[in-house]
Coordinates of C-alpha atoms (C1' of nucleotides) in Angstrom, one line a residue:
Chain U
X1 CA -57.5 132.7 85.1
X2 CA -60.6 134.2 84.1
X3 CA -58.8 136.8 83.2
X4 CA -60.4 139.9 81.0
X5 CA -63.0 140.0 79.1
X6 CA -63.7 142.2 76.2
X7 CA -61.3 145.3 75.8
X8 CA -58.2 145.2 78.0
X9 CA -58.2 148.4 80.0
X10 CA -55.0 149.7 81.0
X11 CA -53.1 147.9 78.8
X12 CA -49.0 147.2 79.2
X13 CA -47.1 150.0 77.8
X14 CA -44.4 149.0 75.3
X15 CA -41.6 150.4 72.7
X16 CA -43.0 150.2 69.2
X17 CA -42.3 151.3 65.9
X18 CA -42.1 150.9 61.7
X19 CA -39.8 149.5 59.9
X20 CA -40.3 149.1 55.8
X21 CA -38.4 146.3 53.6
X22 CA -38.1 148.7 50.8
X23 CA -37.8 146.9 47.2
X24 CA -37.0 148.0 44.0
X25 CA -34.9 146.2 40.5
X26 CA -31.4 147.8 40.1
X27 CA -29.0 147.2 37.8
X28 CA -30.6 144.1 36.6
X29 CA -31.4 142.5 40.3
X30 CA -34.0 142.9 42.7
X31 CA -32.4 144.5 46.0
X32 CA -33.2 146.4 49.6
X33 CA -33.2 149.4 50.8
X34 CA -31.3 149.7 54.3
X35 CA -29.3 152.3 56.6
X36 CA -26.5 151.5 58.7
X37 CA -28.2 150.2 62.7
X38 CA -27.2 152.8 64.8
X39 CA -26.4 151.3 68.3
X40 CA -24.4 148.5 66.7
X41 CA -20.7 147.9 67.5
X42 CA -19.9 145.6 64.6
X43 CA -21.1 147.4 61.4
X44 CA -24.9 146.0 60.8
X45 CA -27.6 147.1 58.8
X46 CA -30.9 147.6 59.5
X47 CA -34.3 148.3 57.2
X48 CA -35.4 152.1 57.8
X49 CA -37.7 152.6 60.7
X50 CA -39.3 154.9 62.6
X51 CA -41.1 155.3 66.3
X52 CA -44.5 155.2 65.7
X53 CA -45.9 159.3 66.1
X54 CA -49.1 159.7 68.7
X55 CA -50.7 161.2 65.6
X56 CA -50.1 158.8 62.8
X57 CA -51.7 155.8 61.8
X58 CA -49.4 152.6 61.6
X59 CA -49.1 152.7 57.7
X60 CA -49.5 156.8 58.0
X61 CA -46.1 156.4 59.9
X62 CA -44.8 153.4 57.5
X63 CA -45.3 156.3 55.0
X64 CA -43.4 159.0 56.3
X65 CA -40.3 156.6 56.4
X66 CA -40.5 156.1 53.1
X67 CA -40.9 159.1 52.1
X68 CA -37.3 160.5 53.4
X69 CA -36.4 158.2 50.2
X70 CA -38.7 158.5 47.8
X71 CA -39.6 161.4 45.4
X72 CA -43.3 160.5 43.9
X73 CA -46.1 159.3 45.5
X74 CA -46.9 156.2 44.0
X75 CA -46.0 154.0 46.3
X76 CA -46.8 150.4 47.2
X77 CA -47.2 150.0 50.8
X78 CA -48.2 146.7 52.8
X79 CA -48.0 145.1 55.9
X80 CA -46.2 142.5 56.4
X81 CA -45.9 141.0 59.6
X82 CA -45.5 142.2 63.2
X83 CA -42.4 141.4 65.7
X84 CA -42.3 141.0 69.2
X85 CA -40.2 138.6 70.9
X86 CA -39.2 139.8 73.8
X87 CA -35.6 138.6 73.6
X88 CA -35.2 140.2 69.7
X89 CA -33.7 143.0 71.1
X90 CA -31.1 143.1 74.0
X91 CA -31.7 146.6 74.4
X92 CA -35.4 146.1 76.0
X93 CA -38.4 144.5 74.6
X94 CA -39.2 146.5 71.3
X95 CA -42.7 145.3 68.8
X96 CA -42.0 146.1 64.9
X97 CA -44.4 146.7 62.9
X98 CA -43.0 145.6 59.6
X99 CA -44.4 146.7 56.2
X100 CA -42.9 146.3 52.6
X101 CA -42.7 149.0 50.0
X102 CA -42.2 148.9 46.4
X103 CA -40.6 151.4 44.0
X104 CA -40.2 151.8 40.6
X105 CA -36.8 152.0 39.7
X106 CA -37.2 155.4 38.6
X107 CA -38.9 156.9 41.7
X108 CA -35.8 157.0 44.0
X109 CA -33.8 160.2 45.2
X110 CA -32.2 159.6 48.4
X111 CA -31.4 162.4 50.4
X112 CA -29.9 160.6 52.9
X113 CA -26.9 159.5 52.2
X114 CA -25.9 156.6 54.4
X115 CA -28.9 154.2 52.7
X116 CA -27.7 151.9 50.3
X117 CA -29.3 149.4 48.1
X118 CA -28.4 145.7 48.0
X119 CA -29.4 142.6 46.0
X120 CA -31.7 140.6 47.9
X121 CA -29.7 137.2 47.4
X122 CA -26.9 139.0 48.7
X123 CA -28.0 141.2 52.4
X124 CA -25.1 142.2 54.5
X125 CA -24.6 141.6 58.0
X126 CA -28.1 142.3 59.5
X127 CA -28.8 143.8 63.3
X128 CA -31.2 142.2 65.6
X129 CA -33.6 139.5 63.5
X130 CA -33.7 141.3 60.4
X131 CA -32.5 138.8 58.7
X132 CA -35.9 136.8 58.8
X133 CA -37.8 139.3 58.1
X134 CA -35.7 140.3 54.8
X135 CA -36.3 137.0 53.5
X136 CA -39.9 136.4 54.5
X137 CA -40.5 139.9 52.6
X138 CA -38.6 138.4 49.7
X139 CA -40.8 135.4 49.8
X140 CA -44.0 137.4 50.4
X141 CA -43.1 139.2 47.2
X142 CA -42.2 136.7 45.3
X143 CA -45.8 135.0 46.0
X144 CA -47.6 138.2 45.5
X145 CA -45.9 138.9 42.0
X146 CA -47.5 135.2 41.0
X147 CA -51.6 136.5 42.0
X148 CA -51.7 139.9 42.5
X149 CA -50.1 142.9 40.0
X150 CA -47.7 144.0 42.2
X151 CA -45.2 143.4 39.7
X152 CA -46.1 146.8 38.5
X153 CA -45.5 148.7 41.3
X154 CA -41.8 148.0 40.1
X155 CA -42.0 149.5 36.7
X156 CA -42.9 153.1 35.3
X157 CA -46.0 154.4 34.1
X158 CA -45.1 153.0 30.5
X159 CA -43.3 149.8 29.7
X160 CA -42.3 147.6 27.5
X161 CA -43.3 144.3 27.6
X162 CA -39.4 143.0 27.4
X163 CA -39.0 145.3 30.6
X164 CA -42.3 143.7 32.4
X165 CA -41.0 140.2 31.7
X166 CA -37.4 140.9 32.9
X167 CA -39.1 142.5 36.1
X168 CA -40.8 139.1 36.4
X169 CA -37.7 137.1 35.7
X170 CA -35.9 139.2 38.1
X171 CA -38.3 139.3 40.8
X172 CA -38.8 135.3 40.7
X173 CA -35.5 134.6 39.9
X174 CA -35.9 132.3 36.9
X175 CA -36.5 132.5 33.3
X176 CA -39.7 132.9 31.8
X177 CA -40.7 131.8 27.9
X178 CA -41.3 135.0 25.7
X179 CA -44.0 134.0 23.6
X180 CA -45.8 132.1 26.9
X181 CA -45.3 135.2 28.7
X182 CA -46.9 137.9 26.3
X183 CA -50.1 135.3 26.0
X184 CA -51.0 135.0 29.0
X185 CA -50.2 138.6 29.8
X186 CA -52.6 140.1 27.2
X187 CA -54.8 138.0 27.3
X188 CA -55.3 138.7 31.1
X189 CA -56.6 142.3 29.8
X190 CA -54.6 144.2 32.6
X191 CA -52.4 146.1 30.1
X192 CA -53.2 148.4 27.2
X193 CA -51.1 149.6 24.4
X194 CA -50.2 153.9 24.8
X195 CA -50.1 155.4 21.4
X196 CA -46.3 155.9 21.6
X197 CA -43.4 153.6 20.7
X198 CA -40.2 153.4 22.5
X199 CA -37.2 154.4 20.4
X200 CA -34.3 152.6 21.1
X201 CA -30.7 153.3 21.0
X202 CA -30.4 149.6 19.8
X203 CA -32.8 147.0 17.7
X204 CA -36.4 147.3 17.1
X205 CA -38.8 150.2 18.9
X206 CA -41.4 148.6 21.4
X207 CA -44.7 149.1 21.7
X208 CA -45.3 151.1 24.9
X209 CA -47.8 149.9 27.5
X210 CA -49.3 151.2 30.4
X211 CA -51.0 149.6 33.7
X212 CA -54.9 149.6 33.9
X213 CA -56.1 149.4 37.4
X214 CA -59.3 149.5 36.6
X215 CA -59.3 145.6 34.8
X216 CA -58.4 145.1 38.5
X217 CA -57.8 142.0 37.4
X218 CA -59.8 140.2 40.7
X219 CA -59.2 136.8 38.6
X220 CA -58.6 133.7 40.9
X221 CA -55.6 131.6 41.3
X222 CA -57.0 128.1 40.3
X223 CA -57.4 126.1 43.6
X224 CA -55.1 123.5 45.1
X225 CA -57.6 122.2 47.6
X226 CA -60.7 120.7 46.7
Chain W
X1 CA -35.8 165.5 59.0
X2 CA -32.8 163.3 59.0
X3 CA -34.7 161.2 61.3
X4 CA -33.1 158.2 63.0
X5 CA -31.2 155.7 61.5
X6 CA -31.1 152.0 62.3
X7 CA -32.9 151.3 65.5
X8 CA -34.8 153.9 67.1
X9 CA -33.1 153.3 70.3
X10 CA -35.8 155.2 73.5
X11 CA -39.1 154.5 71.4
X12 CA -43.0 155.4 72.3
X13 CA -44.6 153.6 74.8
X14 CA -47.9 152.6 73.5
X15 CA -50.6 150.1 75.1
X16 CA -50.7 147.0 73.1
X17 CA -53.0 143.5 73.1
X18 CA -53.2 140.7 71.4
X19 CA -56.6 140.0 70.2
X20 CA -57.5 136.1 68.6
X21 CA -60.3 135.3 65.8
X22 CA -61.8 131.8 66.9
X23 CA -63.2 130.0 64.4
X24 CA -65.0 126.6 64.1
X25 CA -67.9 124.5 62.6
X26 CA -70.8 124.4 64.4
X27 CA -74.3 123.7 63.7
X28 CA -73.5 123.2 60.3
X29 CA -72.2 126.9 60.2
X30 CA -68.7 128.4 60.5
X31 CA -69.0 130.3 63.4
X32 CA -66.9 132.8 65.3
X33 CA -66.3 133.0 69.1
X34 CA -67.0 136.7 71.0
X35 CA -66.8 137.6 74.4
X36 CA -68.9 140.5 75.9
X37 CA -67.0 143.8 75.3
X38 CA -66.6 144.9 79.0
X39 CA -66.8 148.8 79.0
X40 CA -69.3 149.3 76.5
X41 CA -72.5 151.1 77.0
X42 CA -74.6 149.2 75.1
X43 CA -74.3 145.7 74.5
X44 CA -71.5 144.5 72.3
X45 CA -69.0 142.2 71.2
X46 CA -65.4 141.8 71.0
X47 CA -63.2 138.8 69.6
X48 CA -61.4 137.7 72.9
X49 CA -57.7 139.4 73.7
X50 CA -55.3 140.2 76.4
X51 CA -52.4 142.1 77.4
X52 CA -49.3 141.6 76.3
X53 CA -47.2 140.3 79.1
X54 CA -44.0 141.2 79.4
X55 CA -41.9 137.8 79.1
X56 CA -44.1 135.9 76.9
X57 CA -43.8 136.3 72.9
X58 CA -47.3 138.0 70.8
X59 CA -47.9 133.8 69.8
X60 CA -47.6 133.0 72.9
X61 CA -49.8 135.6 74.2
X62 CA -52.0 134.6 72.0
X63 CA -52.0 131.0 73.0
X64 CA -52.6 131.9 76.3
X65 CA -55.7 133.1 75.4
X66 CA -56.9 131.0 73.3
X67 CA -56.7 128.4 76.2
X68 CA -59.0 129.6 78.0
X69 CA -61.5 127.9 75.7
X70 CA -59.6 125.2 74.3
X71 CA -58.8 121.9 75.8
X72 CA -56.2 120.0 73.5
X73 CA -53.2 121.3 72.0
X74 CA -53.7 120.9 68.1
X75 CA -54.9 124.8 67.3
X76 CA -54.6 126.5 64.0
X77 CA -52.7 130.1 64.8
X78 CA -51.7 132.9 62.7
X79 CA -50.7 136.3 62.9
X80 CA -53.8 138.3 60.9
X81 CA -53.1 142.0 61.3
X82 CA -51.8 144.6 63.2
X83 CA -54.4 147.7 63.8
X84 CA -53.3 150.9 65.2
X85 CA -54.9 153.5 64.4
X86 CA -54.6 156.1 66.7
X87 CA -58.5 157.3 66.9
X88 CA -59.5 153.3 66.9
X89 CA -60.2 153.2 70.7
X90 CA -61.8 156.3 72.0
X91 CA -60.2 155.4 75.4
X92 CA -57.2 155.9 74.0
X93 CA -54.5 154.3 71.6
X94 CA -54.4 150.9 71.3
X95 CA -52.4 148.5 69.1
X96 CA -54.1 145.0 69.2
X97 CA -51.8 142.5 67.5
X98 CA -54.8 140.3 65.7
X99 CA -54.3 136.5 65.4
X100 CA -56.8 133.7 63.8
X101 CA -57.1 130.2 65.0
X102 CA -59.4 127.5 64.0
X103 CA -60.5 124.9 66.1
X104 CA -61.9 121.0 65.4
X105 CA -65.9 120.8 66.6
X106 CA -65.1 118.6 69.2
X107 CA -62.4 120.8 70.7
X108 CA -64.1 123.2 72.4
X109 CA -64.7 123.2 76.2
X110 CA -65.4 126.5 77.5
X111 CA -65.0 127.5 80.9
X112 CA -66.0 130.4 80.3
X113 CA -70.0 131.2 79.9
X114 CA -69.8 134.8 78.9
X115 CA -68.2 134.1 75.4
X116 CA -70.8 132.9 72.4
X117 CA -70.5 131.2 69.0
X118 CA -71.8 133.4 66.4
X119 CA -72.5 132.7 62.6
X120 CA -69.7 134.5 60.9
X121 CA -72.0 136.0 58.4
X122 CA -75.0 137.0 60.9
X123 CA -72.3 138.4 63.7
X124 CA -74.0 140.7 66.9
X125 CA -72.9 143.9 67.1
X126 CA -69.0 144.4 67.5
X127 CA -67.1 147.3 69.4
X128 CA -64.3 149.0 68.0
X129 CA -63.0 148.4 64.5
X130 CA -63.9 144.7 65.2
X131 CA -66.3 143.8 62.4
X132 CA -63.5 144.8 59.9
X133 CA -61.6 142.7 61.4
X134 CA -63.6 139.8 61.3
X135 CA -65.1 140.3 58.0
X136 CA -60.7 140.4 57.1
X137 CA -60.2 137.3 59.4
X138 CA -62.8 135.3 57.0
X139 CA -61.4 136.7 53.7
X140 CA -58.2 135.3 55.0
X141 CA -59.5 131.8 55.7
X142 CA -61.5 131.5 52.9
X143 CA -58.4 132.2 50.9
X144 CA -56.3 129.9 52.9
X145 CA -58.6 127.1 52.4
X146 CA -57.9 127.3 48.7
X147 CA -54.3 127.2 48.7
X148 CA -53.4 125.4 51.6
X149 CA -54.3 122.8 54.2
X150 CA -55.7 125.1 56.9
X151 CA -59.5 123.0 56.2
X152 CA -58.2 120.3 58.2
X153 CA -57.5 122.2 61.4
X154 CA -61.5 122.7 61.7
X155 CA -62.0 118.5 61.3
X156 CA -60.9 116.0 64.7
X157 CA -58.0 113.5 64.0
X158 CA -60.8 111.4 62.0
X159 CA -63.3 111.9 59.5
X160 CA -64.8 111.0 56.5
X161 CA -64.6 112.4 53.4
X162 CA -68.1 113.7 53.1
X163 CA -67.9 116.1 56.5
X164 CA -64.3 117.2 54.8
X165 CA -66.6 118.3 52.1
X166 CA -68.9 119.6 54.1
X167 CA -66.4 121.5 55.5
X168 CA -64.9 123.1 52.8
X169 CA -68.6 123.8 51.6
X170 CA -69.6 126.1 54.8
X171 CA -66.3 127.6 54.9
X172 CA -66.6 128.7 51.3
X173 CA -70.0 129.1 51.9
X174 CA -70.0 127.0 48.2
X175 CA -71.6 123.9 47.0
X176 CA -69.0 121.4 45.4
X177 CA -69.2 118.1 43.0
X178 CA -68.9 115.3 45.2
X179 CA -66.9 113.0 42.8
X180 CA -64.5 115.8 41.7
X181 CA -63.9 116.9 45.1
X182 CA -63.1 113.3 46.1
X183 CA -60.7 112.6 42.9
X184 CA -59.0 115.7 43.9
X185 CA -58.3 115.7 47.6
X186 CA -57.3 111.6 47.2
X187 CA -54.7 112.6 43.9
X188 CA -53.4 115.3 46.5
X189 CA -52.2 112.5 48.5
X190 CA -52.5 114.5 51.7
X191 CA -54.8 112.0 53.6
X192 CA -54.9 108.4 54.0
X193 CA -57.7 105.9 54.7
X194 CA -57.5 104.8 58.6
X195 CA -58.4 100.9 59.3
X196 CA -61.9 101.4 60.6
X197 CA -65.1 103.0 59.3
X198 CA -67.6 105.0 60.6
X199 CA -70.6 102.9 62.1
X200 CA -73.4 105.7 61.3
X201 CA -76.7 105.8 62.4
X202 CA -78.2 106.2 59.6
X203 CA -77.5 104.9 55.8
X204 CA -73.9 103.0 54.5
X205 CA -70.7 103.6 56.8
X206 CA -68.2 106.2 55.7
X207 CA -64.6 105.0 55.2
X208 CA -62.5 107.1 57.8
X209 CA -59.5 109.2 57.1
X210 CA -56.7 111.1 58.6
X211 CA -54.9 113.9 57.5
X212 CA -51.0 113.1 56.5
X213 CA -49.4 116.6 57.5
X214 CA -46.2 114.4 56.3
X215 CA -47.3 115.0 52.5
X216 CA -46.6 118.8 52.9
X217 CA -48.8 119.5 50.1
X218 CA -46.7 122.3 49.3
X219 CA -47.6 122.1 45.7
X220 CA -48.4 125.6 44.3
X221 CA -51.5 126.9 43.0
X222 CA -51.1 128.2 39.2
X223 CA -49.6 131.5 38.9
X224 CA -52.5 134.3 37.7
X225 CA -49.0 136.4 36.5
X226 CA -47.6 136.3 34.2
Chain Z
dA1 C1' -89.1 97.7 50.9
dG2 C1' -87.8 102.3 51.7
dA3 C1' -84.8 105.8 53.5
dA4 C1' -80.4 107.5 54.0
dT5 C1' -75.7 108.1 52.9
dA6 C1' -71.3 106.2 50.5
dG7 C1' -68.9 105.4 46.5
dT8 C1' -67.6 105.3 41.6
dG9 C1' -65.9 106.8 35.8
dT10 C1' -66.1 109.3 31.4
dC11 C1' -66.0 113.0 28.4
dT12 C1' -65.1 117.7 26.9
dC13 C1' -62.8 121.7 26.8
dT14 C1' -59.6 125.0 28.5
dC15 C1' -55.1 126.3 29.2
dA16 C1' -50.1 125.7 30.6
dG17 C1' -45.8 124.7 28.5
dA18 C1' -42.5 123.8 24.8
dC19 C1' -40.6 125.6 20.7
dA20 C1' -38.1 128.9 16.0
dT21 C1' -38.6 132.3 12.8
dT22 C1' -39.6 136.8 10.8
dA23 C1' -39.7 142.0 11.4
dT24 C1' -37.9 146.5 12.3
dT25 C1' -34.7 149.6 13.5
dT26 C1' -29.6 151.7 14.1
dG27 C1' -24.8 152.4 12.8
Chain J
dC1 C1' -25.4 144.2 5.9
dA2 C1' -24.6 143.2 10.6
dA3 C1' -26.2 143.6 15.2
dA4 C1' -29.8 144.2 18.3
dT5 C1' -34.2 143.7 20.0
dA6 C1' -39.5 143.1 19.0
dA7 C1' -43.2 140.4 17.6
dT8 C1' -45.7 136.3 16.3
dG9 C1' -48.6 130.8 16.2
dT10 C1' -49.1 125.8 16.8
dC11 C1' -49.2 121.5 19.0
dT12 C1' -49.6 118.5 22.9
dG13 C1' -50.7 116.9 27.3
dA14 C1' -52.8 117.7 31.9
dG15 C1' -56.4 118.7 34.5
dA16 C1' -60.9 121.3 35.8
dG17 C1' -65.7 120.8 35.5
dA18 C1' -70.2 118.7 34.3
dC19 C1' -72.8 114.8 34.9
dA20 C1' -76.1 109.9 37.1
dC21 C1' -76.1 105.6 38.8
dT22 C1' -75.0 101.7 42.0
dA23 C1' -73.8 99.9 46.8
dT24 C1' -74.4 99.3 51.7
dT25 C1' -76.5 99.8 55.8
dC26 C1' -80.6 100.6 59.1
dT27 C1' -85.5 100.3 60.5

DNA sequence: AGAATAGTGTCTCTCAGACATTATTTG
DNA sequence: CAAATAATGTCTGAGAGACACTATTCT
């Protein structure tokens, strides 16, 4: 039981790849990304994957996945979590490397046909334990929208702030007070007016703003504990 | 291009670990554990890890390892990060599947002489990518501390409320008011006062408390966005 | 008595949350 | 002018943060 110290030589060799909880709003919802699970008898679905290259870096390979779907670079990629049970797949022990992507709702041109998107509250029939891993993506999101500025990964270079409060209210799944909204919003200093207007078919142009990484907007949560 | 849909059934075989982050209080320091890296040249260090074995799940793995220094159950462990890039080890790739656990001061009984504690912010020199991975590890707990209940994990069953504050303070590596870190953790209502008091040595006695894991403190911190 | 640590209350100021009306455009 | 959407300010209540003294034990 002393076992090994220090690095492991001659490690045990094991099946591993990517997979990528792809996210993006559509048609008014937040939904996934996912292809149909090949080796499955009943119809499943599956989020895209890959084998992970000899060449690529984890994310590198994450990347290249995505990329079979997406048309622009900008692209929000994160790890998520990695899964390894060995009785997750009946096949033979495989380790997932699980990341999640998102994508504005203008940056998708699939070429591949058999991917389709879904709302999030409502997956299909899932192979293996994707299922869990959908909706601790979903929940990871949902807690990165409320500290970070994912939320703009979601959106265009310009939006209106109508359009970055519905991506909110989508994303969280609950309604969100106009005036409270824009407040806190600008007064965080993360957006800035562009010198355009957005012309509408309907009602009242919108002032057009834009994302500014740089006010990168390293501002704390308050604390729950002290 | 096509690429494979669903699951990539015959995958690479890659060597994989599990590699675990010890932390705990010690000498008035949070402090890391580090075993001897075992085919380095020149002296270095290395968090400790171990193959992944083929029946036993990446927690478990991890579990097992962490035993080897730990005598009671109660230990802190989650799933960090997975690192893989391919030009990490020079020996070859490896993915090491990163955990970090914290352990109570008075829970450590190591068999094992070659490992050391080391002051997270004065660590030796670390093979491999391992000093980005520590310096990660304690972003994570820091982070943790504030928004969950993690501090507890590094305390025994027992303690008072000034060595909670204490710990909190070396973890955040922050001083903190006394009166309005006590009116905050007792509003929480996630620990009680226990019957006895602490007989000290020196100066008044300390009412004791325990930790209520019951009271999920599952409040959430204040959203930053919107 | 002196040293050491435990324990306690108030005030101020910021900010989250609730809430309704006016403004600008198109057809 | 009707329909649609954009834009704007105030009040109230909760809680974070700053701050200093008294209480109990031991030697």
């Amino acid at each position: 039981m002393a076992a090994q110290h220090g690095s492991p030589a001659g490690s045990a060799e094991c099946a591993i790849e990517v997979r990528v909880v792809v996210f993006s709003l559509r048609e008014q919802r937040l939904q996934v990304l996912l292809e149909p699970a090949s080796a499955a008898p009943d119809p499943a679905w599956a989020p895209p994957g890959s084998r992970v290259t000899p060449v690529l870096s984890l994310e590198e390979s994450a990347s290249v996945c995505l990329s079979r779907f997406i048309c622009r670079p900008r692209t929000f990629l994160e790890q998520l979590y990695t899964y390894g049970d060995p009785e997750r797949d009946p096949h033979g022990r495989v380790i997932s490397v699980v990341y999640f992507a998102l994508i504005p709702f203008d940056a998708f041109c699939s070429p591949d046909a058999a991917a389709r998107w879904f709302p999030v509250d409502e997956p299909p029939a899932l192979a293996l334990d994707y299922a869990g891993m959908l909706a601790y993506a979903v929940r990871r999101l949902r807690y990165k929208l409320e500290y970070s500025a994912a939320g703009f990964e979601l959106l265009p270079e310009v939006f209106t702030l109508s359009e970055l409060q519905r991506t909110y209210e989508m994303v969280l799944g609950e309604h969100l007070d106009k005036r409270n909204f824009r407040r806190r919003i600008l007064q965080a200093g993360i957006i800035e007016p562009t010198p355009s207007q957005r012309r509408a078919a309907e009602g009242r142009p919108a002032q057009l703003y834009r994302y500014r990484p740089d006010a990168v907007a390293e501002v704390k949560a308050r604390r729950l504990f002290p």
